[in-house]
Short mmCIF file of N, CA and C in Angstrom, two decimals:
data_model
loop_
_atom_site.label_atom_id
_atom_site.label_comp_id
_atom_site.label_asym_id
_atom_site.label_seq_id
_atom_site.Cartn_x
_atom_site.Cartn_y
_atom_site.Cartn_z
N LYS A 12 0.85 -1.18 0.00
CA LYS A 12 0.00 0.00 0.00
C LYS A 12 0.89 1.23 0.00
N CYS A 13 0.58 2.19 -0.80
CA CYS A 13 1.37 3.42 -0.93
C CYS A 13 0.54 4.60 -0.44
N LEU A 14 1.15 5.44 0.39
CA LEU A 14 0.47 6.62 0.92
C LEU A 14 1.17 7.88 0.44
N LYS A 15 0.42 8.92 0.25
CA LYS A 15 0.98 10.20 -0.15
C LYS A 15 0.93 11.14 1.05
N LEU A 16 2.09 11.69 1.41
CA LEU A 16 2.14 12.66 2.50
C LEU A 16 1.63 14.01 2.02
N CYS A 17 0.81 14.64 2.82
CA CYS A 17 0.29 15.96 2.46
C CYS A 17 1.28 17.06 2.86
N LYS A 18 2.14 16.77 3.81
CA LYS A 18 3.19 17.72 4.16
C LYS A 18 4.39 16.91 4.63
N SER A 19 5.54 17.54 4.59
CA SER A 19 6.78 16.86 4.92
C SER A 19 6.88 16.58 6.41
N LEU A 20 7.54 15.50 6.75
CA LEU A 20 7.79 15.14 8.15
C LEU A 20 9.27 15.37 8.46
N TYR A 21 9.56 15.81 9.67
CA TYR A 21 10.93 16.03 10.10
C TYR A 21 11.70 14.73 9.98
N GLY A 22 12.87 14.78 9.40
CA GLY A 22 13.72 13.61 9.29
C GLY A 22 13.69 12.94 7.93
N LEU A 23 12.70 13.24 7.11
CA LEU A 23 12.68 12.67 5.77
C LEU A 23 13.72 13.36 4.89
N ARG A 24 14.17 12.67 3.89
CA ARG A 24 15.24 13.19 3.03
C ARG A 24 14.89 14.53 2.39
N GLN A 25 13.67 14.70 1.96
CA GLN A 25 13.27 15.93 1.27
C GLN A 25 12.77 17.02 2.21
N SER A 26 12.73 16.75 3.51
CA SER A 26 12.16 17.71 4.46
C SER A 26 12.86 19.06 4.43
N SER A 27 14.18 19.05 4.45
CA SER A 27 14.90 20.32 4.49
C SER A 27 14.68 21.13 3.21
N ALA A 28 14.64 20.45 2.07
CA ALA A 28 14.41 21.16 0.81
C ALA A 28 13.01 21.76 0.77
N LEU A 29 12.02 21.02 1.24
CA LEU A 29 10.65 21.53 1.27
C LEU A 29 10.51 22.69 2.25
N PHE A 30 11.17 22.56 3.41
CA PHE A 30 11.14 23.67 4.38
C PHE A 30 11.77 24.92 3.77
N TYR A 31 12.92 24.75 3.11
CA TYR A 31 13.59 25.90 2.53
C TYR A 31 12.74 26.54 1.44
N GLU A 32 12.09 25.74 0.59
CA GLU A 32 11.21 26.29 -0.45
C GLU A 32 10.10 27.13 0.18
N ASN A 33 9.53 26.62 1.26
CA ASN A 33 8.47 27.32 1.96
C ASN A 33 8.99 28.63 2.55
N LEU A 34 10.14 28.57 3.20
CA LEU A 34 10.73 29.76 3.82
C LEU A 34 11.13 30.79 2.76
N GLU A 35 11.73 30.32 1.67
CA GLU A 35 12.14 31.23 0.59
C GLU A 35 10.92 31.95 0.00
N ARG A 36 9.84 31.21 -0.20
CA ARG A 36 8.61 31.81 -0.73
C ARG A 36 8.08 32.87 0.24
N TRP A 37 8.13 32.58 1.55
CA TRP A 37 7.67 33.54 2.55
C TRP A 37 8.55 34.79 2.53
N MET A 38 9.88 34.60 2.42
CA MET A 38 10.81 35.74 2.41
C MET A 38 10.55 36.63 1.19
N ILE A 39 10.34 36.04 0.04
CA ILE A 39 10.09 36.81 -1.18
C ILE A 39 8.74 37.52 -1.09
N ASP A 40 7.73 36.84 -0.55
CA ASP A 40 6.42 37.48 -0.35
C ASP A 40 6.53 38.66 0.62
N TYR A 41 7.48 38.60 1.53
CA TYR A 41 7.71 39.66 2.51
C TYR A 41 8.54 40.80 1.90
N CYS A 42 8.86 40.70 0.61
CA CYS A 42 9.61 41.71 -0.18
C CYS A 42 11.12 41.62 -0.02
N PHE A 43 11.63 40.47 0.42
CA PHE A 43 13.08 40.27 0.44
C PHE A 43 13.55 39.97 -0.98
N THR A 44 14.79 40.33 -1.26
CA THR A 44 15.44 40.02 -2.52
C THR A 44 16.57 39.04 -2.24
N PRO A 45 16.61 37.90 -2.94
CA PRO A 45 17.73 36.97 -2.73
C PRO A 45 19.05 37.63 -3.15
N ILE A 46 20.10 37.35 -2.40
CA ILE A 46 21.44 37.87 -2.71
C ILE A 46 22.28 36.69 -3.20
N GLY A 47 22.82 36.79 -4.38
CA GLY A 47 23.71 35.75 -4.91
C GLY A 47 22.97 34.52 -5.40
N PRO A 48 23.71 33.63 -6.05
CA PRO A 48 23.09 32.46 -6.68
C PRO A 48 22.71 31.35 -5.70
N ASP A 49 23.28 31.35 -4.49
CA ASP A 49 23.03 30.25 -3.56
C ASP A 49 21.68 30.33 -2.89
N GLY A 50 21.10 31.52 -2.81
CA GLY A 50 19.79 31.68 -2.19
C GLY A 50 19.79 31.49 -0.69
N VAL A 51 20.93 31.74 -0.04
CA VAL A 51 20.98 31.61 1.41
C VAL A 51 20.99 32.96 2.11
N MET A 52 21.09 34.03 1.33
CA MET A 52 21.06 35.37 1.90
C MET A 52 19.96 36.18 1.22
N PHE A 53 19.30 37.02 2.03
CA PHE A 53 18.21 37.84 1.53
C PHE A 53 18.38 39.26 2.05
N ARG A 54 17.97 40.23 1.23
CA ARG A 54 18.07 41.65 1.60
C ARG A 54 16.69 42.29 1.50
N LEU A 55 16.38 43.10 2.52
CA LEU A 55 15.14 43.87 2.53
C LEU A 55 15.53 45.33 2.72
N GLU A 56 15.08 46.19 1.82
CA GLU A 56 15.36 47.62 1.93
C GLU A 56 14.04 48.37 1.94
N GLN A 57 13.90 49.23 2.94
CA GLN A 57 12.74 50.12 3.03
C GLN A 57 13.29 51.51 3.26
N GLY A 58 13.51 52.23 2.16
CA GLY A 58 14.15 53.54 2.24
C GLY A 58 15.59 53.37 2.69
N ALA A 59 15.97 54.06 3.75
CA ALA A 59 17.34 53.96 4.27
C ALA A 59 17.52 52.75 5.19
N GLU A 60 16.42 52.13 5.59
CA GLU A 60 16.49 50.98 6.49
C GLU A 60 16.79 49.71 5.70
N LYS A 61 17.73 48.92 6.22
CA LYS A 61 18.13 47.69 5.55
C LYS A 61 18.15 46.54 6.54
N LEU A 62 17.81 45.35 6.04
CA LEU A 62 17.86 44.13 6.83
C LEU A 62 18.42 43.03 5.95
N ILE A 63 19.43 42.33 6.44
CA ILE A 63 20.02 41.21 5.71
C ILE A 63 19.84 39.97 6.57
N VAL A 64 19.39 38.90 5.94
CA VAL A 64 19.17 37.63 6.63
C VAL A 64 20.01 36.56 5.93
N SER A 65 20.77 35.81 6.72
CA SER A 65 21.54 34.69 6.22
C SER A 65 20.95 33.42 6.81
N LEU A 66 20.71 32.42 5.97
CA LEU A 66 20.11 31.16 6.42
C LEU A 66 21.06 30.01 6.11
N TYR A 67 21.17 29.09 7.06
CA TYR A 67 21.94 27.87 6.84
C TYR A 67 21.24 26.74 7.58
N VAL A 68 20.72 25.79 6.86
CA VAL A 68 19.93 24.67 7.37
C VAL A 68 18.83 25.23 8.27
N ASP A 69 18.95 25.08 9.60
CA ASP A 69 17.91 25.64 10.46
C ASP A 69 18.47 26.74 11.36
N TYR A 70 19.53 27.40 10.90
CA TYR A 70 20.09 28.56 11.60
C TYR A 70 19.89 29.80 10.75
N GLY A 71 19.68 30.90 11.40
CA GLY A 71 19.53 32.15 10.68
C GLY A 71 20.16 33.29 11.45
N VAL A 72 20.69 34.24 10.71
CA VAL A 72 21.33 35.42 11.30
C VAL A 72 20.76 36.65 10.61
N CYS A 73 20.43 37.66 11.41
CA CYS A 73 19.90 38.92 10.89
C CYS A 73 20.85 40.06 11.23
N ALA A 74 20.99 40.98 10.30
CA ALA A 74 21.75 42.20 10.54
C ALA A 74 20.94 43.36 9.97
N SER A 75 20.80 44.44 10.75
CA SER A 75 19.99 45.56 10.31
C SER A 75 20.54 46.86 10.86
N ASN A 76 20.29 47.94 10.13
CA ASN A 76 20.65 49.27 10.63
C ASN A 76 19.45 49.93 11.30
N SER A 77 18.35 49.16 11.46
CA SER A 77 17.14 49.70 12.05
C SER A 77 16.55 48.71 13.06
N ASP A 78 16.50 49.10 14.32
CA ASP A 78 15.89 48.24 15.33
C ASP A 78 14.42 48.00 15.05
N ASP A 79 13.72 49.04 14.55
CA ASP A 79 12.28 48.89 14.26
C ASP A 79 12.04 47.85 13.16
N LEU A 80 12.80 47.93 12.08
CA LEU A 80 12.65 46.98 10.98
C LEU A 80 12.97 45.56 11.46
N TYR A 81 14.03 45.43 12.23
CA TYR A 81 14.45 44.14 12.78
C TYR A 81 13.36 43.54 13.66
N CYS A 82 12.83 44.32 14.59
CA CYS A 82 11.79 43.84 15.52
C CYS A 82 10.50 43.48 14.79
N THR A 83 10.13 44.29 13.81
CA THR A 83 8.92 44.02 13.02
C THR A 83 9.08 42.71 12.25
N PHE A 84 10.24 42.54 11.63
CA PHE A 84 10.51 41.31 10.88
C PHE A 84 10.44 40.09 11.80
N LEU A 85 11.09 40.16 12.96
CA LEU A 85 11.08 39.03 13.89
C LEU A 85 9.66 38.71 14.36
N ALA A 86 8.87 39.74 14.62
CA ALA A 86 7.48 39.52 15.04
C ALA A 86 6.68 38.84 13.93
N ASP A 87 6.88 39.28 12.68
CA ASP A 87 6.13 38.72 11.56
C ASP A 87 6.54 37.28 11.24
N ILE A 88 7.84 37.03 11.23
CA ILE A 88 8.29 35.67 10.90
C ILE A 88 7.94 34.71 12.03
N SER A 89 7.87 35.22 13.26
CA SER A 89 7.49 34.37 14.41
C SER A 89 6.05 33.91 14.33
N LYS A 90 5.23 34.61 13.59
CA LYS A 90 3.83 34.20 13.40
C LYS A 90 3.75 32.94 12.53
N LYS A 91 4.74 32.77 11.65
CA LYS A 91 4.73 31.64 10.72
C LYS A 91 5.63 30.49 11.19
N TYR A 92 6.78 30.82 11.79
CA TYR A 92 7.76 29.81 12.18
C TYR A 92 8.13 29.97 13.66
N THR A 93 8.50 28.86 14.27
CA THR A 93 8.97 28.90 15.65
C THR A 93 10.44 29.29 15.65
N LEU A 94 10.77 30.34 16.39
CA LEU A 94 12.14 30.84 16.45
C LEU A 94 12.66 30.76 17.86
N SER A 95 13.99 30.68 17.97
CA SER A 95 14.62 30.82 19.27
C SER A 95 15.67 31.91 19.13
N TYR A 96 15.77 32.76 20.13
CA TYR A 96 16.70 33.88 20.09
C TYR A 96 17.88 33.53 20.98
N SER A 97 19.08 33.62 20.44
CA SER A 97 20.29 33.25 21.18
C SER A 97 21.09 34.46 21.62
N GLY A 98 20.56 35.64 21.48
CA GLY A 98 21.30 36.84 21.88
C GLY A 98 22.21 37.34 20.77
N GLN A 99 23.12 38.22 21.15
CA GLN A 99 24.04 38.78 20.17
C GLN A 99 24.91 37.67 19.59
N LEU A 100 25.10 37.72 18.31
CA LEU A 100 25.86 36.69 17.60
C LEU A 100 27.30 36.66 18.07
N SER A 101 27.75 35.47 18.51
CA SER A 101 29.13 35.32 18.94
C SER A 101 29.81 34.15 18.25
N PHE A 102 29.03 33.23 17.66
CA PHE A 102 29.61 32.08 16.98
C PHE A 102 28.63 31.62 15.91
N TYR A 103 29.10 31.42 14.68
CA TYR A 103 28.22 31.01 13.58
C TYR A 103 29.03 30.24 12.55
N LEU A 104 28.63 29.02 12.26
CA LEU A 104 29.28 28.18 11.24
C LEU A 104 30.79 28.09 11.44
N CYS A 105 31.21 27.77 12.64
CA CYS A 105 32.63 27.59 13.01
C CYS A 105 33.42 28.89 13.00
N VAL A 106 32.76 30.01 13.03
CA VAL A 106 33.44 31.30 13.06
C VAL A 106 33.05 32.02 14.36
N ALA A 107 34.08 32.40 15.14
CA ALA A 107 33.83 33.19 16.34
C ALA A 107 33.75 34.66 15.92
N ILE A 108 32.76 35.36 16.46
CA ILE A 108 32.54 36.77 16.13
C ILE A 108 32.69 37.58 17.40
N ASN A 109 33.63 38.52 17.39
CA ASN A 109 33.88 39.38 18.55
C ASN A 109 33.52 40.80 18.19
N HIS A 110 32.78 41.45 19.07
CA HIS A 110 32.31 42.81 18.85
C HIS A 110 33.00 43.76 19.83
N ASP A 111 33.54 44.85 19.31
CA ASP A 111 34.09 45.91 20.15
C ASP A 111 33.23 47.14 19.90
N LYS A 112 32.25 47.34 20.77
CA LYS A 112 31.29 48.42 20.56
C LYS A 112 31.94 49.79 20.67
N GLU A 113 32.96 49.91 21.52
CA GLU A 113 33.64 51.21 21.65
C GLU A 113 34.26 51.65 20.33
N LYS A 114 34.94 50.71 19.67
CA LYS A 114 35.61 51.03 18.40
C LYS A 114 34.68 50.85 17.20
N GLY A 115 33.55 50.19 17.42
CA GLY A 115 32.63 49.93 16.32
C GLY A 115 33.17 48.91 15.34
N ILE A 116 33.90 47.92 15.88
CA ILE A 116 34.55 46.91 15.03
C ILE A 116 34.09 45.52 15.43
N SER A 117 33.85 44.69 14.44
CA SER A 117 33.59 43.26 14.68
C SER A 117 34.69 42.48 13.98
N THR A 118 35.22 41.46 14.64
CA THR A 118 36.26 40.63 14.06
C THR A 118 35.79 39.19 13.97
N LEU A 119 36.30 38.48 12.99
CA LEU A 119 35.98 37.07 12.78
C LEU A 119 37.22 36.24 13.05
N SER A 120 37.03 35.08 13.66
CA SER A 120 38.15 34.20 13.97
C SER A 120 37.73 32.75 13.79
N GLN A 121 38.62 31.98 13.18
CA GLN A 121 38.40 30.55 13.05
C GLN A 121 39.46 29.78 13.84
N GLU A 122 39.99 30.40 14.88
CA GLU A 122 41.06 29.77 15.66
C GLU A 122 40.64 28.40 16.19
N SER A 123 39.46 28.29 16.79
CA SER A 123 39.03 27.00 17.34
C SER A 123 38.83 25.97 16.23
N TYR A 124 38.33 26.41 15.07
CA TYR A 124 38.15 25.50 13.92
C TYR A 124 39.51 24.99 13.45
N ILE A 125 40.49 25.89 13.32
CA ILE A 125 41.84 25.50 12.87
C ILE A 125 42.49 24.57 13.91
N ASN A 126 42.33 24.88 15.20
CA ASN A 126 42.90 24.02 16.24
C ASN A 126 42.28 22.63 16.20
N THR A 127 40.96 22.55 15.96
CA THR A 127 40.29 21.26 15.84
C THR A 127 40.82 20.51 14.62
N LEU A 128 41.02 21.22 13.52
CA LEU A 128 41.58 20.63 12.30
C LEU A 128 42.96 20.04 12.59
N LEU A 129 43.83 20.81 13.27
CA LEU A 129 45.18 20.35 13.57
C LEU A 129 45.14 19.10 14.46
N GLU A 130 44.25 19.10 15.43
CA GLU A 130 44.11 17.94 16.32
C GLU A 130 43.57 16.73 15.57
N GLN A 131 42.55 16.95 14.75
CA GLN A 131 41.91 15.88 13.98
C GLN A 131 42.91 15.16 13.08
N PHE A 132 43.84 15.90 12.50
CA PHE A 132 44.79 15.32 11.54
C PHE A 132 46.18 15.16 12.14
N SER A 133 46.26 15.09 13.48
CA SER A 133 47.52 14.86 14.20
C SER A 133 48.62 15.83 13.76
N MET A 134 48.25 17.10 13.65
CA MET A 134 49.22 18.11 13.23
C MET A 134 49.37 19.17 14.32
N GLY A 135 49.02 18.83 15.56
CA GLY A 135 49.07 19.78 16.66
C GLY A 135 50.45 20.34 16.93
N TYR A 136 51.48 19.57 16.59
CA TYR A 136 52.85 20.02 16.85
C TYR A 136 53.56 20.44 15.56
N ALA A 137 52.81 20.70 14.52
CA ALA A 137 53.40 21.14 13.26
C ALA A 137 54.03 22.53 13.43
N HIS A 138 55.09 22.79 12.71
CA HIS A 138 55.79 24.07 12.80
C HIS A 138 55.72 24.79 11.46
N LEU A 139 55.78 26.10 11.51
CA LEU A 139 55.79 26.90 10.29
C LEU A 139 57.09 26.69 9.53
N VAL A 140 56.99 26.59 8.23
CA VAL A 140 58.16 26.51 7.36
C VAL A 140 57.93 27.45 6.19
N PRO A 141 59.00 28.04 5.65
CA PRO A 141 58.81 28.98 4.54
C PRO A 141 58.32 28.31 3.26
N THR A 142 58.71 27.04 3.03
CA THR A 142 58.25 26.32 1.84
C THR A 142 57.90 24.89 2.25
N PRO A 143 57.01 24.24 1.53
CA PRO A 143 56.61 22.89 1.93
C PRO A 143 57.69 21.83 1.69
N SER A 144 58.68 22.12 0.87
CA SER A 144 59.78 21.18 0.65
C SER A 144 61.05 21.97 0.33
N GLU A 145 62.15 21.27 0.29
CA GLU A 145 63.42 21.92 0.00
C GLU A 145 63.40 22.50 -1.42
N PRO A 146 63.95 23.70 -1.59
CA PRO A 146 64.02 24.27 -2.95
C PRO A 146 64.78 23.33 -3.88
N GLY A 147 64.29 23.17 -5.09
CA GLY A 147 64.95 22.33 -6.09
C GLY A 147 64.54 20.87 -6.03
N THR A 148 63.67 20.50 -5.10
CA THR A 148 63.23 19.11 -4.99
C THR A 148 62.45 18.73 -6.25
N ARG A 149 62.81 17.58 -6.82
CA ARG A 149 62.11 17.10 -8.02
C ARG A 149 61.21 15.93 -7.63
N LEU A 150 59.97 16.02 -8.00
CA LEU A 150 59.03 14.94 -7.75
C LEU A 150 58.83 14.14 -9.03
N LEU A 151 58.96 12.84 -8.92
CA LEU A 151 58.84 11.97 -10.08
C LEU A 151 57.69 10.98 -9.88
N LYS A 152 57.13 10.56 -10.99
CA LYS A 152 56.04 9.60 -10.94
C LYS A 152 56.49 8.30 -10.29
N SER A 153 57.76 7.95 -10.46
CA SER A 153 58.28 6.70 -9.89
C SER A 153 58.27 6.74 -8.35
N MET A 154 58.16 7.93 -7.76
CA MET A 154 58.11 8.05 -6.30
C MET A 154 56.74 7.68 -5.75
N CYS A 155 55.74 7.63 -6.62
CA CYS A 155 54.37 7.33 -6.19
C CYS A 155 54.18 5.82 -6.08
N PRO A 156 53.37 5.38 -5.13
CA PRO A 156 53.11 3.93 -5.03
C PRO A 156 52.27 3.47 -6.23
N GLU A 157 52.47 2.21 -6.60
CA GLU A 157 51.72 1.64 -7.72
C GLU A 157 50.23 1.60 -7.41
N VAL A 158 49.91 1.15 -6.18
CA VAL A 158 48.52 1.07 -5.75
C VAL A 158 48.32 2.12 -4.66
N PRO A 159 47.47 3.11 -4.91
CA PRO A 159 47.29 4.16 -3.90
C PRO A 159 46.62 3.62 -2.64
N ASN A 160 47.02 4.16 -1.51
CA ASN A 160 46.45 3.80 -0.22
C ASN A 160 45.14 4.58 -0.08
N THR A 161 44.02 3.87 -0.14
CA THR A 161 42.72 4.55 -0.13
C THR A 161 42.47 5.30 1.17
N GLU A 162 42.96 4.79 2.30
CA GLU A 162 42.77 5.48 3.58
C GLU A 162 43.54 6.80 3.60
N GLU A 163 44.77 6.79 3.09
CA GLU A 163 45.56 8.03 3.01
C GLU A 163 44.89 9.03 2.06
N MET A 164 44.36 8.54 0.95
CA MET A 164 43.67 9.42 0.00
C MET A 164 42.45 10.06 0.66
N ARG A 165 41.68 9.26 1.41
CA ARG A 165 40.50 9.77 2.07
C ARG A 165 40.87 10.84 3.10
N GLN A 166 41.92 10.59 3.89
CA GLN A 166 42.36 11.57 4.88
C GLN A 166 42.85 12.85 4.20
N TYR A 167 43.56 12.70 3.11
CA TYR A 167 44.04 13.87 2.36
C TYR A 167 42.87 14.69 1.83
N GLN A 168 41.88 14.01 1.27
CA GLN A 168 40.70 14.71 0.75
C GLN A 168 39.94 15.43 1.86
N GLN A 169 39.83 14.78 3.03
CA GLN A 169 39.17 15.43 4.17
C GLN A 169 39.94 16.67 4.60
N LEU A 170 41.26 16.56 4.70
CA LEU A 170 42.09 17.69 5.10
C LEU A 170 41.92 18.86 4.13
N ILE A 171 41.96 18.58 2.85
CA ILE A 171 41.79 19.64 1.85
C ILE A 171 40.41 20.27 1.98
N GLY A 172 39.38 19.47 2.24
CA GLY A 172 38.03 20.01 2.44
C GLY A 172 37.97 20.94 3.64
N TRP A 173 38.57 20.54 4.76
CA TRP A 173 38.61 21.39 5.96
C TRP A 173 39.34 22.69 5.67
N LEU A 174 40.49 22.59 4.98
CA LEU A 174 41.27 23.80 4.66
C LEU A 174 40.52 24.72 3.70
N MET A 175 39.83 24.15 2.72
CA MET A 175 39.06 24.96 1.78
C MET A 175 37.94 25.70 2.50
N TYR A 176 37.29 25.05 3.45
CA TYR A 176 36.23 25.70 4.21
C TYR A 176 36.78 26.92 4.93
N ALA A 177 37.94 26.74 5.59
CA ALA A 177 38.57 27.87 6.31
C ALA A 177 38.98 28.96 5.32
N ALA A 178 39.55 28.56 4.19
CA ALA A 178 40.04 29.54 3.23
C ALA A 178 38.91 30.35 2.61
N VAL A 179 37.78 29.73 2.35
CA VAL A 179 36.66 30.41 1.73
C VAL A 179 35.94 31.33 2.74
N LEU A 180 35.82 30.88 4.00
CA LEU A 180 35.06 31.63 4.98
C LEU A 180 35.76 32.92 5.41
N THR A 181 36.96 32.80 5.94
CA THR A 181 37.61 34.01 6.47
C THR A 181 38.95 34.31 5.82
N ARG A 182 39.34 33.55 4.85
CA ARG A 182 40.55 33.79 4.08
C ARG A 182 41.83 33.87 4.91
N PRO A 183 42.06 32.90 5.82
CA PRO A 183 43.33 32.96 6.58
C PRO A 183 44.49 32.65 5.65
N ASP A 184 45.66 33.01 6.07
CA ASP A 184 46.88 32.74 5.29
C ASP A 184 47.29 31.29 5.57
N ILE A 185 46.77 30.39 4.76
CA ILE A 185 47.13 28.98 4.96
C ILE A 185 48.03 28.58 3.83
#
């Protein structure tokens, strides 16, 4: 017997995509404009007042130059979706955010992410070097194993993925 679901259930494979479609439709109906091709950021402008919303899975971050616009938006979206407020943003997607209100500066740091990466790949005691190998070193195909070690390849691919995430997010000098 086959049944058709009238709405998505939490935990099903398509649930997150259906939720996002619903949320995106609500944001556009609310007069938000998607920013960029990924559709994870939205901008709302009402005269000089601006509100930017960033969404990732079931996390969202708002930034606005108007407390009134921000509060109105939160009240309206709360009518449709259940929200939880975590206070001023201090950590988001492996990035620590520090605010200096006196200077009017916010800084981003991925120090804990990088430290976790170093620990995960047993590189906690690695030292800085000016170049990854001696100048003039020649690499030859004969130096490669005939049969690649799949576990080493998997670890290498994971490491590159972790480094790319850090490089794309905050652009550290890696």
